[in-house]
């Protein structure tokens, strides 16, 4: 990951008319966040790709829901996503269902409780997003 690659992501979203609103942000996993905090934006100058929770002026959020995987034959790769998060809708239906099972773990003196929820995700304007895949973190 480099400063030029981050600017390229923003440019690609802009070319597709995706720079829509104040919800523009980067999302990445903990390994990418750590990398962004240690790579200088300009060699020899102590200003890093991620400073004060921002990446090139946009908010940066960490979630480990973006896994590390093998990409193009290289293991230990991650991804970063930049986009207008107002264009993502999460719908839920059926409420939240709880199932209480007093029998499965009764010999351990435990009560097993499961929660079930049904959700779906819709991206309204896919061009409002850009992903940088195959980022090596080792």
Short mmCIF file of C-alpha atoms in Angstrom, two decimals:
data_model
loop_
_atom_site.label_atom_id
_atom_site.label_comp_id
_atom_site.label_asym_id
_atom_site.label_seq_id
_atom_site.Cartn_x
_atom_site.Cartn_y
_atom_site.Cartn_z
CA UNK A 1 0.00 0.00 0.00
CA UNK A 2 1.34 3.41 -0.98
CA UNK A 3 0.12 6.98 -0.95
CA UNK A 4 -0.20 6.83 -4.74
CA UNK A 5 -2.40 3.71 -4.52
CA UNK A 6 -4.69 5.40 -1.98
CA UNK A 7 -5.05 8.47 -4.20
CA UNK A 8 -5.73 6.16 -7.15
CA UNK A 9 -8.60 4.54 -5.21
CA UNK A 10 -10.12 7.96 -4.50
CA UNK A 11 -9.64 8.99 -8.14
CA UNK A 12 -11.38 5.87 -9.44
CA UNK A 13 -14.38 6.49 -7.20
CA UNK A 14 -14.43 10.14 -8.32
CA UNK A 15 -14.28 9.21 -12.01
CA UNK A 16 -17.38 7.04 -11.46
CA UNK A 17 -19.23 9.91 -9.74
CA UNK A 18 -19.00 8.10 -6.41
CA UNK A 19 -17.64 10.93 -4.25
CA UNK A 20 -21.15 11.51 -2.98
CA UNK A 21 -21.20 12.69 0.61
CA UNK A 22 -19.59 12.93 4.02
CA UNK A 23 -19.70 9.15 4.56
CA UNK A 24 -16.59 8.63 2.40
CA UNK A 25 -14.16 6.48 4.38
CA UNK A 26 -11.61 3.70 4.24
CA UNK A 27 -12.22 0.31 5.84
CA UNK A 28 -9.48 -2.25 6.44
CA UNK A 29 -8.40 -4.89 8.94
CA UNK A 30 -6.01 -4.50 11.88
CA UNK A 31 -2.96 -5.59 9.86
CA UNK A 32 -3.56 -2.89 7.24
CA UNK A 33 -4.22 -0.29 9.93
CA UNK A 34 -0.90 -1.14 11.54
CA UNK A 35 0.85 -0.89 8.18
CA UNK A 36 -0.75 2.49 7.38
CA UNK A 37 0.46 3.87 10.72
CA UNK A 38 4.09 2.97 9.95
CA UNK A 39 4.51 3.92 6.27
CA UNK A 40 5.60 7.56 5.79
CA UNK A 41 3.56 9.49 3.23
CA UNK A 42 6.81 11.11 2.09
CA UNK A 43 10.14 9.35 2.69
CA UNK A 44 12.04 10.86 5.60
CA UNK A 45 9.09 12.93 6.85
CA UNK A 46 7.20 11.70 9.95
CA UNK A 47 3.69 12.00 8.51
CA UNK A 48 2.23 8.55 7.96
CA UNK A 49 -0.44 7.21 5.60
CA UNK A 50 -2.81 7.05 8.60
CA UNK A 51 -2.77 9.90 11.12
CA UNK A 52 -5.32 10.67 13.83
CA UNK A 53 -7.76 8.09 12.45
CA UNK A 54 -7.66 9.56 8.93
CA UNK A 55 -6.21 8.34 5.66
CA UNK A 56 -5.53 11.17 3.21
CA UNK A 57 -8.18 13.30 4.93
CA UNK A 58 -10.85 10.57 4.99
CA UNK A 59 -11.88 8.60 8.05
CA UNK A 60 -10.31 5.17 8.42
CA UNK A 61 -12.11 2.33 10.19
CA UNK A 62 -10.74 -1.01 11.29
CA UNK A 63 -12.69 -4.26 11.24
CA UNK A 64 -11.44 -7.81 11.20
CA UNK A 65 -14.45 -8.74 9.07
CA UNK A 66 -12.03 -8.08 6.18
CA UNK A 67 -9.94 -11.24 6.40
CA UNK A 68 -6.33 -11.95 5.53
CA UNK A 69 -6.18 -14.44 2.66
CA UNK A 70 -4.15 -15.74 -0.26
CA UNK A 71 -4.24 -13.48 -3.32
CA UNK A 72 -2.56 -14.24 -6.64
CA UNK A 73 -0.54 -17.03 -5.05
CA UNK A 74 0.75 -14.79 -2.25
CA UNK A 75 -0.37 -15.65 1.27
CA UNK A 76 -1.02 -13.21 4.12
CA UNK A 77 -2.69 -10.61 1.88
CA UNK A 78 -5.36 -8.15 2.95
CA UNK A 79 -7.65 -5.61 1.31
CA UNK A 80 -8.72 -2.02 1.84
CA UNK A 81 -12.04 -0.54 0.70
CA UNK A 82 -12.74 3.14 0.05
CA UNK A 83 -16.20 4.44 -0.63
CA UNK A 84 -19.38 6.31 0.21
CA UNK A 85 -20.86 4.13 2.94
CA UNK A 86 -24.26 5.85 2.66
CA UNK A 87 -24.69 3.71 -0.46
CA UNK A 88 -24.82 0.48 1.59
CA UNK A 89 -28.15 -0.62 3.03
CA UNK A 90 -28.57 -3.35 5.63
CA UNK A 91 -32.08 -4.73 5.95
CA UNK A 92 -33.31 -6.98 8.69
CA UNK A 93 -36.49 -8.99 8.86
CA UNK A 94 -38.13 -11.44 11.20
CA UNK A 95 -36.87 -9.74 14.33
CA UNK A 96 -34.46 -11.43 16.70
CA UNK A 97 -35.21 -15.02 17.68
CA UNK A 98 -33.82 -16.58 20.86
CA UNK A 99 -33.63 -20.31 21.40
CA UNK A 100 -33.04 -21.51 24.96
CA UNK A 101 -31.65 -25.05 25.28
CA UNK A 102 -31.50 -26.31 28.88
CA UNK A 103 -30.61 -29.88 27.83
CA UNK A 104 -27.44 -29.99 25.64
CA UNK A 105 -25.03 -28.80 28.34
CA UNK A 106 -27.05 -29.85 31.38
CA UNK A 107 -24.22 -32.09 32.74
CA UNK A 108 -21.96 -29.02 32.89
CA UNK A 109 -24.62 -26.95 34.62
CA UNK A 110 -24.91 -24.65 31.63
CA UNK A 111 -27.83 -23.16 29.77
CA UNK A 112 -27.22 -22.71 26.02
CA UNK A 113 -28.83 -19.65 24.44
CA UNK A 114 -28.72 -19.02 20.69
CA UNK A 115 -29.80 -15.85 18.90
CA UNK A 116 -30.87 -15.84 15.25
CA UNK A 117 -31.30 -12.75 13.09
CA UNK A 118 -31.89 -12.43 9.35
CA UNK A 119 -30.21 -9.61 7.41
CA UNK A 120 -29.31 -8.73 3.86
CA UNK A 121 -26.97 -6.12 2.39
CA UNK A 122 -27.58 -4.03 -0.73
CA UNK A 123 -25.10 -1.69 -2.42
CA UNK A 124 -27.12 0.99 -4.21
CA UNK A 125 -24.28 2.60 -6.19
CA UNK A 126 -21.43 0.10 -6.63
CA UNK A 127 -19.28 2.68 -8.44
CA UNK A 128 -19.06 4.57 -5.13
CA UNK A 129 -16.55 1.95 -3.93
CA UNK A 130 -13.03 0.86 -4.81
CA UNK A 131 -11.06 -2.02 -3.29
CA UNK A 132 -7.31 -2.44 -3.14
CA UNK A 133 -6.71 -6.18 -3.10
CA UNK A 134 -3.65 -8.24 -2.34
CA UNK A 135 -1.95 -5.91 0.14
CA UNK A 136 0.94 -7.76 1.79
CA UNK A 137 1.37 -7.07 5.46
CA UNK A 138 4.43 -9.14 6.36
#
